[in-house]
Amino acid sequence: MDTDLDHIKPGSVVGPYRVVRGFKGRGGMARVVEVEVREKYRQPTLPPRLALKVAREEYQDALVAESDYLRRFDHPGVVRIYPLAGYHRPVYAARERFPFGWGWYYTMELLSRKSLKGHLTSTTAGLLRPSSDEGRPIGLLKTLGIGRQLTRALDHIHAYHVINLDIKPGNILLRQKRFQFLRSSVPQVVLCDFGVARDTRYPRSGLLGVATPAYVSPEQALELGKHHQHLDNRSDIFSLGIVLYEMLTGIMPFDNILQIVDPAYTPAPPGQIRRSIPPQMDDVVMKALAKHPLHRFQTAVDMQAALDQVPTPCDWEAIGKRTFAGVTLAACLAAGSWGAGNLQHLRAPTPTLGPTRTVTPSPLASSAPVPTPESTLLPTATPCEPTSTPAPTFTPTRTPRPMTPTFTPTPTPGED
């Protein structure tokens, strides 16, 4: 293990990135750290925080090959690689000077630190077991859900002629999604670490580590012994069978690599170790663990179809969580409405009674102006008197009529 890579500390600058948290993982010849994109290199299409994998310059071919494999994939069950920030065209691996010297790196999505290995090696209280000889089985429901997800992920990478060759619980990480616990108790898993993967059409130019012997297929184990073997997608199916066996029983099907390569040794079916496992699940696991590749599932699609035939138990855990969440929400709404009603009742005397009393007389006040047209009709009769009052203005013209005595003296001359 290359200890020079440990010189990358939080705060170190790696191209357009800055290390914000120590090491998230350790590989044989590489390290994975959590970084953030420096402000001037941020782009809307890139998440602000990523996982960065770095290796020394002598492992350039291996790291570039791994980034090339990840660049082909686009599946929720496979870790996603991102183009490096600060480039006008998509660049997925670059050379950079580190405290230990020159090295190569690429960035991928930042996943949870939790892995399937943590589920298998932890107790019900969440504490790590002191011994790894026996783990904690996670039950049929989660085993079926995780197995179906992994078969879909394997089918995707096999379609691009890539085999992983290092399928184990430590390389199966969990993706955290909001309210996932309400949908299902089965976590969403992501297959990562393609450091020893290869394209079946071409020879691998380099490796970033070695496969874990406890999870290799017989043909891959023989290749570790320097025997040339042709490996294909059925090697991944065997490794997945070991993972399913461990999830169901909590123990490994093979104690050592000699039992893996021994064609006469066959592990006990999971149903003999735990009686609750149905026979259909036994058939799937034991067929995946067949020593000869011709006796296994030939494709991941075939294995997925077999897993779909296994009866799926009821997800009581998710149902219970949904019920509890619904009851809690209803109780919160009821408490909120009750509290709002009491609050309104307490505040009611001051603002509410005042307006109600002022509003009730308001219609009476509004009705008072209604009879005003009648009062306007009465003054229409009164103008009759004012029309007669102008008559005295004409009386001065009639006042000269009393002056007729001026004509009374006229008869006196007649008398003369």
mmCIF file of N, CA and C in Angstrom, residues 228-338:
data_model
loop_
_atom_site.group_PDB
_atom_site.id
_atom_site.type_symbol
_atom_site.label_atom_id
_atom_site.label_comp_id
_atom_site.label_asym_id
_atom_site.label_seq_id
_atom_site.Cartn_x
_atom_site.Cartn_y
_atom_site.Cartn_z
ATOM 1 N N HIS A 228 -3.011 -18.729 -16.863
ATOM 2 C CA HIS A 228 -3.775 -17.920 -17.801
ATOM 3 C C HIS A 228 -5.188 -18.482 -17.934
ATOM 4 N N GLN A 229 -6.165 -17.634 -17.688
ATOM 5 C CA GLN A 229 -7.560 -18.026 -17.783
ATOM 6 C C GLN A 229 -8.317 -16.952 -18.557
ATOM 7 N N HIS A 230 -9.323 -17.400 -19.293
ATOM 8 C CA HIS A 230 -10.196 -16.460 -19.989
ATOM 9 C C HIS A 230 -11.387 -16.164 -19.080
ATOM 10 N N LEU A 231 -11.488 -14.931 -18.636
ATOM 11 C CA LEU A 231 -12.557 -14.525 -17.725
ATOM 12 C C LEU A 231 -13.641 -13.804 -18.505
ATOM 13 N N ASP A 232 -14.879 -14.022 -18.079
ATOM 14 C CA ASP A 232 -16.012 -13.345 -18.711
ATOM 15 C C ASP A 232 -17.006 -12.950 -17.630
ATOM 16 N N ASN A 233 -18.222 -12.593 -18.074
ATOM 17 C CA ASN A 233 -19.218 -12.076 -17.138
ATOM 18 C C ASN A 233 -19.668 -13.112 -16.114
ATOM 19 N N ARG A 234 -19.466 -14.383 -16.370
ATOM 20 C CA ARG A 234 -19.879 -15.407 -15.415
ATOM 21 C C ARG A 234 -19.015 -15.402 -14.160
ATOM 22 N N SER A 235 -17.852 -14.811 -14.231
ATOM 23 C CA SER A 235 -17.041 -14.653 -13.031
ATOM 24 C C SER A 235 -17.694 -13.673 -12.057
ATOM 25 N N ASP A 236 -18.283 -12.593 -12.570
ATOM 26 C CA ASP A 236 -19.015 -11.660 -11.714
ATOM 27 C C ASP A 236 -20.236 -12.326 -11.096
ATOM 28 N N ILE A 237 -20.888 -13.214 -11.825
ATOM 29 C CA ILE A 237 -22.061 -13.903 -11.295
ATOM 30 C C ILE A 237 -21.673 -14.786 -10.114
ATOM 31 N N PHE A 238 -20.531 -15.454 -10.190
ATOM 32 C CA PHE A 238 -20.064 -16.269 -9.070
ATOM 33 C C PHE A 238 -19.796 -15.388 -7.846
ATOM 34 N N SER A 239 -19.139 -14.264 -8.044
ATOM 35 C CA SER A 239 -18.861 -13.357 -6.922
ATOM 36 C C SER A 239 -20.152 -12.829 -6.311
ATOM 37 N N LEU A 240 -21.136 -12.520 -7.141
ATOM 38 C CA LEU A 240 -22.424 -12.068 -6.617
ATOM 39 C C LEU A 240 -23.105 -13.177 -5.823
ATOM 40 N N GLY A 241 -22.947 -14.422 -6.252
ATOM 41 C CA GLY A 241 -23.496 -15.539 -5.487
ATOM 42 C C GLY A 241 -22.898 -15.621 -4.089
ATOM 43 N N ILE A 242 -21.602 -15.360 -3.959
ATOM 44 C CA ILE A 242 -20.972 -15.353 -2.632
ATOM 45 C C ILE A 242 -21.559 -14.240 -1.766
ATOM 46 N N VAL A 243 -21.777 -13.070 -2.358
ATOM 47 C CA VAL A 243 -22.343 -11.948 -1.608
ATOM 48 C C VAL A 243 -23.760 -12.279 -1.142
ATOM 49 N N LEU A 244 -24.579 -12.869 -2.002
ATOM 50 C CA LEU A 244 -25.936 -13.243 -1.612
ATOM 51 C C LEU A 244 -25.919 -14.294 -0.505
ATOM 52 N N TYR A 245 -25.032 -15.248 -0.594
ATOM 53 C CA TYR A 245 -24.904 -16.281 0.434
ATOM 54 C C TYR A 245 -24.570 -15.639 1.783
ATOM 55 N N GLU A 246 -23.655 -14.707 1.767
ATOM 56 C CA GLU A 246 -23.267 -14.037 3.012
ATOM 57 C C GLU A 246 -24.407 -13.200 3.570
ATOM 58 N N MET A 247 -25.181 -12.546 2.713
ATOM 59 C CA MET A 247 -26.298 -11.745 3.191
ATOM 60 C C MET A 247 -27.385 -12.615 3.811
ATOM 61 N N LEU A 248 -27.604 -13.793 3.274
ATOM 62 C CA LEU A 248 -28.662 -14.668 3.777
ATOM 63 C C LEU A 248 -28.278 -15.368 5.072
ATOM 64 N N THR A 249 -27.031 -15.780 5.193
ATOM 65 C CA THR A 249 -26.615 -16.612 6.321
ATOM 66 C C THR A 249 -25.731 -15.893 7.330
ATOM 67 N N GLY A 250 -25.039 -14.859 6.919
ATOM 68 C CA GLY A 250 -24.098 -14.198 7.804
ATOM 69 C C GLY A 250 -22.728 -14.834 7.828
ATOM 70 N N ILE A 251 -22.510 -15.887 7.060
ATOM 71 C CA ILE A 251 -21.207 -16.559 6.996
ATOM 72 C C ILE A 251 -20.800 -16.696 5.538
ATOM 73 N N MET A 252 -19.531 -16.989 5.320
ATOM 74 C CA MET A 252 -19.005 -17.160 3.974
ATOM 75 C C MET A 252 -19.204 -18.599 3.510
ATOM 76 N N PRO A 253 -19.486 -18.810 2.225
ATOM 77 C CA PRO A 253 -19.651 -20.192 1.740
ATOM 78 C C PRO A 253 -18.338 -20.956 1.668
ATOM 79 N N PHE A 254 -17.221 -20.257 1.537
ATOM 80 C CA PHE A 254 -15.909 -20.900 1.434
ATOM 81 C C PHE A 254 -14.987 -20.322 2.507
ATOM 82 N N ASP A 255 -14.292 -21.199 3.190
ATOM 83 C CA ASP A 255 -13.378 -20.762 4.249
ATOM 84 C C ASP A 255 -12.052 -20.259 3.704
ATOM 85 N N ASN A 256 -11.649 -20.730 2.547
ATOM 86 C CA ASN A 256 -10.369 -20.325 1.977
ATOM 87 C C ASN A 256 -10.434 -20.498 0.468
ATOM 88 N N ILE A 257 -9.392 -20.061 -0.200
ATOM 89 C CA ILE A 257 -9.377 -20.106 -1.659
ATOM 90 C C ILE A 257 -9.242 -21.528 -2.182
ATOM 91 N N LEU A 258 -8.719 -22.434 -1.354
ATOM 92 C CA LEU A 258 -8.603 -23.829 -1.790
ATOM 93 C C LEU A 258 -9.977 -24.460 -1.974
ATOM 94 N N GLN A 259 -10.931 -24.106 -1.125
ATOM 95 C CA GLN A 259 -12.288 -24.625 -1.296
ATOM 96 C C GLN A 259 -12.951 -24.040 -2.536
ATOM 97 N N ILE A 260 -12.557 -22.836 -2.912
ATOM 98 C CA ILE A 260 -13.138 -22.229 -4.111
ATOM 99 C C ILE A 260 -12.693 -22.973 -5.368
ATOM 100 N N VAL A 261 -11.433 -23.334 -5.440
ATOM 101 C CA VAL A 261 -10.920 -23.991 -6.650
ATOM 102 C C VAL A 261 -11.140 -25.502 -6.629
ATOM 103 N N ASP A 262 -11.545 -26.050 -5.498
ATOM 104 C CA ASP A 262 -11.759 -27.496 -5.407
ATOM 105 C C ASP A 262 -13.094 -27.847 -6.053
ATOM 106 N N PRO A 263 -13.119 -28.565 -7.172
ATOM 107 C CA PRO A 263 -14.392 -28.891 -7.830
ATOM 108 C C PRO A 263 -15.253 -29.859 -7.030
ATOM 109 N N ALA A 264 -14.677 -30.569 -6.077
ATOM 110 C CA ALA A 264 -15.448 -31.535 -5.296
ATOM 111 C C ALA A 264 -16.126 -30.908 -4.083
ATOM 112 N N TYR A 265 -15.749 -29.692 -3.741
ATOM 113 C CA TYR A 265 -16.334 -29.071 -2.537
ATOM 114 C C TYR A 265 -17.546 -28.229 -2.928
ATOM 115 N N THR A 266 -18.640 -28.463 -2.219
ATOM 116 C CA THR A 266 -19.868 -27.695 -2.420
ATOM 117 C C THR A 266 -20.359 -27.210 -1.063
ATOM 118 N N PRO A 267 -20.584 -25.934 -0.885
ATOM 119 C CA PRO A 267 -21.059 -25.440 0.418
ATOM 120 C C PRO A 267 -22.501 -25.867 0.675
ATOM 121 N N ALA A 268 -22.884 -25.840 1.933
ATOM 122 C CA ALA A 268 -24.257 -26.175 2.309
ATOM 123 C C ALA A 268 -25.204 -25.102 1.792
ATOM 124 N N PRO A 269 -26.375 -25.469 1.307
ATOM 125 C CA PRO A 269 -27.334 -24.461 0.845
ATOM 126 C C PRO A 269 -27.730 -23.527 1.984
ATOM 127 N N PRO A 270 -28.047 -22.294 1.679
ATOM 128 C CA PRO A 270 -28.437 -21.356 2.744
ATOM 129 C C PRO A 270 -29.642 -21.827 3.541
ATOM 130 N N GLY A 271 -30.564 -22.568 2.896
ATOM 131 C CA GLY A 271 -31.745 -23.036 3.613
ATOM 132 C C GLY A 271 -31.432 -24.030 4.709
ATOM 133 N N GLN A 272 -30.315 -24.720 4.629
ATOM 134 C CA GLN A 272 -29.927 -25.631 5.705
ATOM 135 C C GLN A 272 -29.371 -24.886 6.911
ATOM 136 N N ILE A 273 -28.898 -23.688 6.701
ATOM 137 C CA ILE A 273 -28.369 -22.883 7.802
ATOM 138 C C ILE A 273 -29.483 -22.063 8.441
ATOM 139 N N ARG A 274 -30.378 -21.533 7.625
ATOM 140 C CA ARG A 274 -31.521 -20.773 8.125
ATOM 141 C C ARG A 274 -32.776 -21.306 7.441
ATOM 142 N N ARG A 275 -33.644 -21.884 8.250
ATOM 143 C CA ARG A 275 -34.821 -22.578 7.729
ATOM 144 C C ARG A 275 -35.821 -21.638 7.073
ATOM 145 N N SER A 276 -35.737 -20.354 7.350
ATOM 146 C CA SER A 276 -36.708 -19.418 6.785
ATOM 147 C C SER A 276 -36.447 -19.099 5.320
ATOM 148 N N ILE A 277 -35.320 -19.518 4.797
ATOM 149 C CA ILE A 277 -34.992 -19.230 3.397
ATOM 150 C C ILE A 277 -35.741 -20.202 2.500
ATOM 151 N N PRO A 278 -36.503 -19.724 1.515
ATOM 152 C CA PRO A 278 -37.287 -20.619 0.656
ATOM 153 C C PRO A 278 -36.401 -21.410 -0.297
ATOM 154 N N PRO A 279 -36.887 -22.554 -0.785
ATOM 155 C CA PRO A 279 -36.079 -23.371 -1.707
ATOM 156 C C PRO A 279 -35.726 -22.647 -2.999
ATOM 157 N N GLN A 280 -36.623 -21.752 -3.481
ATOM 158 C CA GLN A 280 -36.319 -21.032 -4.717
ATOM 159 C C GLN A 280 -35.062 -20.178 -4.568
ATOM 160 N N MET A 281 -34.878 -19.591 -3.374
ATOM 161 C CA MET A 281 -33.679 -18.786 -3.152
ATOM 162 C C MET A 281 -32.446 -19.666 -3.067
ATOM 163 N N ASP A 282 -32.593 -20.839 -2.475
ATOM 164 C CA ASP A 282 -31.471 -21.790 -2.453
ATOM 165 C C ASP A 282 -31.014 -22.138 -3.862
ATOM 166 N N ASP A 283 -31.976 -22.354 -4.743
ATOM 167 C CA ASP A 283 -31.631 -22.736 -6.113
ATOM 168 C C ASP A 283 -30.861 -21.624 -6.824
ATOM 169 N N VAL A 284 -31.278 -20.378 -6.602
ATOM 170 C CA VAL A 284 -30.594 -19.255 -7.259
ATOM 171 C C VAL A 284 -29.151 -19.146 -6.776
ATOM 172 N N VAL A 285 -28.959 -19.191 -5.469
ATOM 173 C CA VAL A 285 -27.615 -19.013 -4.916
ATOM 174 C C VAL A 285 -26.702 -20.165 -5.313
ATOM 175 N N MET A 286 -27.204 -21.382 -5.204
ATOM 176 C CA MET A 286 -26.347 -22.533 -5.496
ATOM 177 C C MET A 286 -26.002 -22.620 -6.981
ATOM 178 N N LYS A 287 -26.911 -22.174 -7.848
ATOM 179 C CA LYS A 287 -26.586 -22.167 -9.271
ATOM 180 C C LYS A 287 -25.542 -21.102 -9.579
ATOM 181 N N ALA A 288 -25.617 -19.966 -8.906
ATOM 182 C CA ALA A 288 -24.597 -18.931 -9.108
ATOM 183 C C ALA A 288 -23.234 -19.377 -8.607
ATOM 184 N N LEU A 289 -23.202 -20.286 -7.620
ATOM 185 C CA LEU A 289 -21.939 -20.765 -7.043
ATOM 186 C C LEU A 289 -21.428 -22.035 -7.702
ATOM 187 N N ALA A 290 -21.964 -22.383 -8.843
ATOM 188 C CA ALA A 290 -21.463 -23.573 -9.541
ATOM 189 C C ALA A 290 -20.002 -23.375 -9.915
ATOM 190 N N LYS A 291 -19.207 -24.413 -9.722
ATOM 191 C CA LYS A 291 -17.766 -24.292 -9.965
ATOM 192 C C LYS A 291 -17.446 -24.124 -11.453
ATOM 193 N N HIS A 292 -18.176 -24.778 -12.302
ATOM 194 C CA HIS A 292 -17.912 -24.654 -13.735
ATOM 195 C C HIS A 292 -18.784 -23.539 -14.307
ATOM 196 N N PRO A 293 -18.219 -22.646 -15.104
ATOM 197 C CA PRO A 293 -19.010 -21.538 -15.647
ATOM 198 C C PRO A 293 -20.220 -21.984 -16.457
ATOM 199 N N LEU A 294 -20.151 -23.131 -17.123
ATOM 200 C CA LEU A 294 -21.293 -23.580 -17.925
ATOM 201 C C LEU A 294 -22.499 -23.938 -17.077
ATOM 202 N N HIS A 295 -22.305 -24.229 -15.799
ATOM 203 C CA HIS A 295 -23.402 -24.621 -14.922
ATOM 204 C C HIS A 295 -24.006 -23.437 -14.173
ATOM 205 N N ARG A 296 -23.463 -22.264 -14.361
ATOM 206 C CA ARG A 296 -23.996 -21.074 -13.703
ATOM 207 C C ARG A 296 -25.023 -20.398 -14.609
ATOM 208 N N PHE A 297 -25.555 -19.280 -14.112
ATOM 209 C CA PHE A 297 -26.341 -18.403 -14.972
ATOM 210 C C PHE A 297 -25.401 -17.828 -16.023
ATOM 211 N N GLN A 298 -25.822 -17.862 -17.259
ATOM 212 C CA GLN A 298 -24.957 -17.404 -18.337
ATOM 213 C C GLN A 298 -24.933 -15.882 -18.464
ATOM 214 N N THR A 299 -25.978 -15.235 -18.036
ATOM 215 C CA THR A 299 -26.028 -13.770 -18.077
ATOM 216 C C THR A 299 -26.651 -13.256 -16.785
ATOM 217 N N ALA A 300 -26.441 -11.982 -16.533
ATOM 218 C CA ALA A 300 -27.063 -11.358 -15.365
ATOM 219 C C ALA A 300 -28.573 -11.269 -15.517
ATOM 220 N N VAL A 301 -29.050 -11.201 -16.751
ATOM 221 C CA VAL A 301 -30.495 -11.175 -16.980
ATOM 222 C C VAL A 301 -31.126 -12.489 -16.546
ATOM 223 N N ASP A 302 -30.458 -13.597 -16.817
ATOM 224 C CA ASP A 302 -30.975 -14.899 -16.384
ATOM 225 C C ASP A 302 -31.046 -14.979 -14.859
ATOM 226 N N MET A 303 -30.053 -14.472 -14.200
ATOM 227 C CA MET A 303 -30.057 -14.496 -12.736
ATOM 228 C C MET A 303 -31.128 -13.570 -12.171
ATOM 229 N N GLN A 304 -31.323 -12.422 -12.803
ATOM 230 C CA GLN A 304 -32.377 -11.514 -12.355
ATOM 231 C C GLN A 304 -33.747 -12.147 -12.526
ATOM 232 N N ALA A 305 -33.970 -12.843 -13.636
ATOM 233 C CA ALA A 305 -35.257 -13.515 -13.844
ATOM 234 C C ALA A 305 -35.492 -14.580 -12.781
ATOM 235 N N ALA A 306 -34.441 -15.288 -12.388
ATOM 236 C CA ALA A 306 -34.588 -16.295 -11.333
ATOM 237 C C ALA A 306 -34.893 -15.645 -9.989
ATOM 238 N N LEU A 307 -34.277 -14.512 -9.703
ATOM 239 C CA LEU A 307 -34.575 -13.803 -8.456
ATOM 240 C C LEU A 307 -35.998 -13.272 -8.438
ATOM 241 N N ASP A 308 -36.506 -12.886 -9.593
ATOM 242 C CA ASP A 308 -37.884 -12.397 -9.657
ATOM 243 C C ASP A 308 -38.896 -13.499 -9.377
ATOM 244 N N GLN A 309 -38.513 -14.750 -9.565
ATOM 245 C CA GLN A 309 -39.419 -15.864 -9.306
ATOM 246 C C GLN A 309 -39.503 -16.217 -7.822
ATOM 247 N N VAL A 310 -38.584 -15.707 -7.026
ATOM 248 C CA VAL A 310 -38.608 -15.982 -5.581
ATOM 249 C C VAL A 310 -39.694 -15.125 -4.939
ATOM 250 N N PRO A 311 -40.584 -15.706 -4.131
ATOM 251 C CA PRO A 311 -41.625 -14.908 -3.470
ATOM 252 C C PRO A 311 -41.011 -13.825 -2.586
ATOM 253 N N THR A 312 -41.483 -12.604 -2.779
ATOM 254 C CA THR A 312 -40.965 -11.474 -2.011
ATOM 255 C C THR A 312 -41.769 -11.301 -0.732
ATOM 256 N N PRO A 313 -41.133 -11.311 0.425
ATOM 257 C CA PRO A 313 -41.868 -11.102 1.683
ATOM 258 C C PRO A 313 -42.444 -9.698 1.755
ATOM 259 N N CYS A 314 -43.441 -9.551 2.602
ATOM 260 C CA CYS A 314 -44.052 -8.236 2.797
ATOM 261 C C CYS A 314 -43.081 -7.320 3.532
ATOM 262 N N ASP A 315 -43.022 -6.099 3.092
ATOM 263 C CA ASP A 315 -42.102 -5.125 3.685
ATOM 264 C C ASP A 315 -42.781 -4.471 4.890
ATOM 265 N N TRP A 316 -42.847 -5.220 5.988
ATOM 266 C CA TRP A 316 -43.520 -4.703 7.178
ATOM 267 C C TRP A 316 -42.778 -3.511 7.774
ATOM 268 N N GLU A 317 -41.492 -3.481 7.609
ATOM 269 C CA GLU A 317 -40.717 -2.362 8.162
ATOM 270 C C GLU A 317 -41.112 -1.050 7.505
ATOM 271 N N ALA A 318 -41.203 -1.051 6.172
ATOM 272 C CA ALA A 318 -41.604 0.178 5.478
ATOM 273 C C ALA A 318 -43.058 0.519 5.765
ATOM 274 N N ILE A 319 -43.916 -0.509 5.852
ATOM 275 C CA ILE A 319 -45.325 -0.255 6.167
ATOM 276 C C ILE A 319 -45.451 0.371 7.547
ATOM 277 N N GLY A 320 -44.697 -0.167 8.505
ATOM 278 C CA GLY A 320 -44.733 0.403 9.845
ATOM 279 C C GLY A 320 -44.241 1.833 9.878
ATOM 280 N N LYS A 321 -43.196 2.129 9.127
ATOM 281 C CA LYS A 321 -42.675 3.496 9.098
ATOM 282 C C LYS A 321 -43.658 4.440 8.424
ATOM 283 N N ARG A 322 -44.290 3.971 7.344
ATOM 284 C CA ARG A 322 -45.285 4.823 6.685
ATOM 285 C C ARG A 322 -46.477 5.063 7.598
ATOM 286 N N THR A 323 -46.917 4.007 8.304
ATOM 287 C CA THR A 323 -48.037 4.166 9.227
ATOM 288 C C THR A 323 -47.688 5.129 10.347
ATOM 289 N N PHE A 324 -46.514 4.954 10.907
ATOM 290 C CA PHE A 324 -46.080 5.850 11.985
ATOM 291 C C PHE A 324 -45.967 7.287 11.487
ATOM 292 N N ALA A 325 -45.422 7.455 10.271
ATOM 293 C CA ALA A 325 -45.302 8.806 9.720
ATOM 294 C C ALA A 325 -46.675 9.418 9.465
ATOM 295 N N GLY A 326 -47.631 8.586 8.972
ATOM 296 C CA GLY A 326 -48.976 9.097 8.741
ATOM 297 C C GLY A 326 -49.679 9.481 10.024
ATOM 298 N N VAL A 327 -49.565 8.625 11.045
ATOM 299 C CA VAL A 327 -50.187 8.933 12.336
ATOM 300 C C VAL A 327 -49.552 10.173 12.951
ATOM 301 N N THR A 328 -48.240 10.276 12.856
ATOM 302 C CA THR A 328 -47.553 11.448 13.402
ATOM 303 C C THR A 328 -47.976 12.720 12.681
ATOM 304 N N LEU A 329 -48.088 12.643 11.358
ATOM 305 C CA LEU A 329 -48.514 13.814 10.594
ATOM 306 C C LEU A 329 -49.938 14.207 10.947
ATOM 307 N N ALA A 330 -50.832 13.204 11.060
ATOM 308 C CA ALA A 330 -52.215 13.503 11.427
ATOM 309 C C ALA A 330 -52.294 14.108 12.818
ATOM 310 N N ALA A 331 -51.500 13.576 13.752
ATOM 311 C CA ALA A 331 -51.498 14.127 15.104
ATOM 312 C C ALA A 331 -50.977 15.557 15.117
ATOM 313 N N CYS A 332 -49.955 15.823 14.324
ATOM 314 C CA CYS A 332 -49.417 17.186 14.253
ATOM 315 C C CYS A 332 -50.431 18.156 13.659
ATOM 316 N N LEU A 333 -51.135 17.711 12.612
ATOM 317 C CA LEU A 333 -52.156 18.573 12.015
ATOM 318 C C LEU A 333 -53.302 18.825 12.979
ATOM 319 N N ALA A 334 -53.730 17.755 13.692
ATOM 320 C CA ALA A 334 -54.808 17.926 14.662
ATOM 321 C C ALA A 334 -54.385 18.850 15.791
ATOM 322 N N ALA A 335 -53.167 18.659 16.290
ATOM 323 C CA ALA A 335 -52.675 19.532 17.355
ATOM 324 C C ALA A 335 -52.536 20.970 16.866
ATOM 325 N N GLY A 336 -52.109 21.133 15.618
ATOM 326 C CA GLY A 336 -51.979 22.478 15.087
ATOM 327 C C GLY A 336 -53.317 23.177 14.928
ATOM 328 N N SER A 337 -54.312 22.450 14.414
ATOM 329 C CA SER A 337 -55.640 23.050 14.267
ATOM 330 C C SER A 337 -56.271 23.348 15.617
ATOM 331 N N TRP A 338 -56.085 22.430 16.587
ATOM 332 C CA TRP A 338 -56.624 22.671 17.928
ATOM 333 C C TRP A 338 -55.958 23.877 18.567
#
